[in-house]
CSV table of C-alpha atoms in Angstrom, one decimal:
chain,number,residue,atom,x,y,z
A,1,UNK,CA,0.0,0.0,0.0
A,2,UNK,CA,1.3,3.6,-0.6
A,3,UNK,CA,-0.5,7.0,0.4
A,4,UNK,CA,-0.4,10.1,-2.5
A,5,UNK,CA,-1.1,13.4,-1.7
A,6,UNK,CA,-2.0,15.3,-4.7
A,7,UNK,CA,0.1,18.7,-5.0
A,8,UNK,CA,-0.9,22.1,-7.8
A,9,UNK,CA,1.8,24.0,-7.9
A,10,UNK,CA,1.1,27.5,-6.7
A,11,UNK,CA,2.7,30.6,-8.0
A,12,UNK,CA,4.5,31.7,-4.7
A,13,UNK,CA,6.9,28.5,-4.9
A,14,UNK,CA,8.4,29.5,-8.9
A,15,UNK,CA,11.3,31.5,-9.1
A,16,UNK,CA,13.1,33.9,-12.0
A,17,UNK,CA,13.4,31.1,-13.9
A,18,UNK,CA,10.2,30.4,-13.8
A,19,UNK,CA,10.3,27.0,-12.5
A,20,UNK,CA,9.5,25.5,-8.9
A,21,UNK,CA,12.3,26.5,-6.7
A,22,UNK,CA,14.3,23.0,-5.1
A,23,UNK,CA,13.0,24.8,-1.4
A,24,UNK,CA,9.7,24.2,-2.7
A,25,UNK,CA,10.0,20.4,-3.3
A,26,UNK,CA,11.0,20.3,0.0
A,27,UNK,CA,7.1,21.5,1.4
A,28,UNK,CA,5.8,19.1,-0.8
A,29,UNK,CA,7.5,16.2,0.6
A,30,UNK,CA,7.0,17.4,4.6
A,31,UNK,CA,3.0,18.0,3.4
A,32,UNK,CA,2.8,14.7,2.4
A,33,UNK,CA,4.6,13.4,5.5
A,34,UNK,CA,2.3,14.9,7.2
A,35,UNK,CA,-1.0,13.4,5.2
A,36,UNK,CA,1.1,10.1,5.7
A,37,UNK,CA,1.4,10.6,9.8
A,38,UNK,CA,-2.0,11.1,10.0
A,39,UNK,CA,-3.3,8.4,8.1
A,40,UNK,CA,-0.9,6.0,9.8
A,41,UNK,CA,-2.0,7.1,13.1
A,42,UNK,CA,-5.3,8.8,12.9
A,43,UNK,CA,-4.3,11.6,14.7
A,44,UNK,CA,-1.3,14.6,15.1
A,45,UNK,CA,-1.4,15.0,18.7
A,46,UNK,CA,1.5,17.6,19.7
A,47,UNK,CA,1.8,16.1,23.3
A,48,UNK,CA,2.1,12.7,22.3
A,49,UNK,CA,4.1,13.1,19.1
A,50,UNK,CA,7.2,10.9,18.9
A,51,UNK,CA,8.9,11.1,15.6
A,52,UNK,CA,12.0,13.5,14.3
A,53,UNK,CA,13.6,14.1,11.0
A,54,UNK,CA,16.8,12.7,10.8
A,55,UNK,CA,17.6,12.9,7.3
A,56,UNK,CA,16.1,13.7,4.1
A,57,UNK,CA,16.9,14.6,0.5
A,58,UNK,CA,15.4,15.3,-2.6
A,59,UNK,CA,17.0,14.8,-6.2
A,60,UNK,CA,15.3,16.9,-8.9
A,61,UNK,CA,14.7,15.0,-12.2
A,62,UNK,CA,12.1,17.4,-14.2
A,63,UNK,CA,11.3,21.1,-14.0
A,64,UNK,CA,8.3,21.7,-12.9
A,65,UNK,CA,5.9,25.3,-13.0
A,66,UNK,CA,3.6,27.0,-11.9
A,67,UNK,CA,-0.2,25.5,-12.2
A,68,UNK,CA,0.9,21.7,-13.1
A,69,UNK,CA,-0.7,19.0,-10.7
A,70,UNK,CA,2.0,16.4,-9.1
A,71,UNK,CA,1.3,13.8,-6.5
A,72,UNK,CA,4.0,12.4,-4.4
A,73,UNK,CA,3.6,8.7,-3.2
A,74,UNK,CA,4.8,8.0,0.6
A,75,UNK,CA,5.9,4.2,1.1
A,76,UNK,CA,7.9,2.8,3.6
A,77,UNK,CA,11.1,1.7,2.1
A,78,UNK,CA,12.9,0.4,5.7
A,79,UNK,CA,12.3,-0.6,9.0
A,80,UNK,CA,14.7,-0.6,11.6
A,81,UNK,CA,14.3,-1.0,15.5
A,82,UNK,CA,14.7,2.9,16.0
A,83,UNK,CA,14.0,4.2,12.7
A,84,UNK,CA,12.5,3.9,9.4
A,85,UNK,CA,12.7,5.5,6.0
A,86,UNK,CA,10.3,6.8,3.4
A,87,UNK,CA,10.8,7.0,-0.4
A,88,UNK,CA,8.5,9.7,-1.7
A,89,UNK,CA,8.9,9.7,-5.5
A,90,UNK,CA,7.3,12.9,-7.1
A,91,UNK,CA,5.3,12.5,-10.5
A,92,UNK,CA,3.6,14.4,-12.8
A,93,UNK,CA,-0.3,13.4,-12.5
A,94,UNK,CA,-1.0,14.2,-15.7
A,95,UNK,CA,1.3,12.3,-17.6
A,96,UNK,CA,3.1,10.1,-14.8
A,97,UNK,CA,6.8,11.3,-15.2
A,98,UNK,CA,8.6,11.1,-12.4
A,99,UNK,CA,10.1,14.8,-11.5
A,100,UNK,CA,11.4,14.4,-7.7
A,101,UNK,CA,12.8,11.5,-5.9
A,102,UNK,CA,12.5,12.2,-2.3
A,103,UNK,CA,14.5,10.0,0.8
A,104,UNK,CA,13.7,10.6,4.6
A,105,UNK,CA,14.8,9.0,7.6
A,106,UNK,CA,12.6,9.0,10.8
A,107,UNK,CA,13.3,8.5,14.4
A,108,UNK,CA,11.0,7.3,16.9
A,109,UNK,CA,12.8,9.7,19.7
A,110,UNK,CA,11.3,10.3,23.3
A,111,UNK,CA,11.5,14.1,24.1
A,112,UNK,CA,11.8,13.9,27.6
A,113,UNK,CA,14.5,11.3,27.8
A,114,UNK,CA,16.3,13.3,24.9
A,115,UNK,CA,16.6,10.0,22.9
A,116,UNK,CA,15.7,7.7,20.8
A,117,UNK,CA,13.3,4.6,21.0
A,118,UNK,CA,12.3,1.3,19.8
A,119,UNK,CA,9.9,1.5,17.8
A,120,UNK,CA,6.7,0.3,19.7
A,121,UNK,CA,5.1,-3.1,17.8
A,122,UNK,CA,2.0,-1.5,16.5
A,123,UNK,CA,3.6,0.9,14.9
A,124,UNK,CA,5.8,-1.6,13.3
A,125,UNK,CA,2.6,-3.0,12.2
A,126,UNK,CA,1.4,0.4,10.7
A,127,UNK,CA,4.6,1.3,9.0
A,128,UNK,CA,4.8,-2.8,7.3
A,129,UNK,CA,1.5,-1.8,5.2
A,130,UNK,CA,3.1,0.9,3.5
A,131,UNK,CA,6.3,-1.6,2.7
A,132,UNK,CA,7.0,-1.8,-0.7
């Protein structure tokens, strides 16, 4: 299973060129993090939140500008004890090309200990249904 979040590129996030900025990409990927977290667990509560960004990066493949409709696809691509990563490919919905190839790593961190954590089983459970 994968979760897409449909994207239209809005005029703020082109620059001189006329293109998206890379920045921009960047939002997309986090937005769709975010649609991911709450499907996965029904709910973004700021007091009980329990995941970082470790790492992430984004290589650009196709310009993209202002107007055009992408969708980025979030699937789970690893899962360790602490951490997991996400592949969140970019495409054009109209015609299916791939213009973005995002990579994040998350960390299932407790704030008060300052650390991070094993990730609890039913988690685990959640994050295995978006393995691809």
């Amino acid at each position: 299973m994968v979760h897409e979040t449909p994207i239209r590129v809005r005029f703020g996030e082109t620059d001189l060129l006329g293109h998206v900025n890379n920045v921009s990409f960047f939002s997309y990927l986090e937005h769709a993090r975010v649609q991911f977290f709450k499907e996965l667990t029904r709910q973004l509560d700021h007091k009980t939140w329990r995941y970082i960004l470790a790492s992430i990066k984004c290589d650009f493949l196709a310009q993209v500008y202002f107007d055009q409709s992408l969708r980025v696809v979030t699937k789970v691509s690893r899962i360790g004890n602490k951490s997991f990563d996400l592949e969140q490919p970019i495409v054009d919905s109209e015609t299916g090309n791939l213009v973005a190839k995002g990579h994040s790593t998350i960390v299932y961190f407790d704030f008060k200990e300052q650390k991070s954590q094993p990730i609890p089983e039913h988690i685990r459970e959640a994050l295995a249904q978006y393995v691809e």
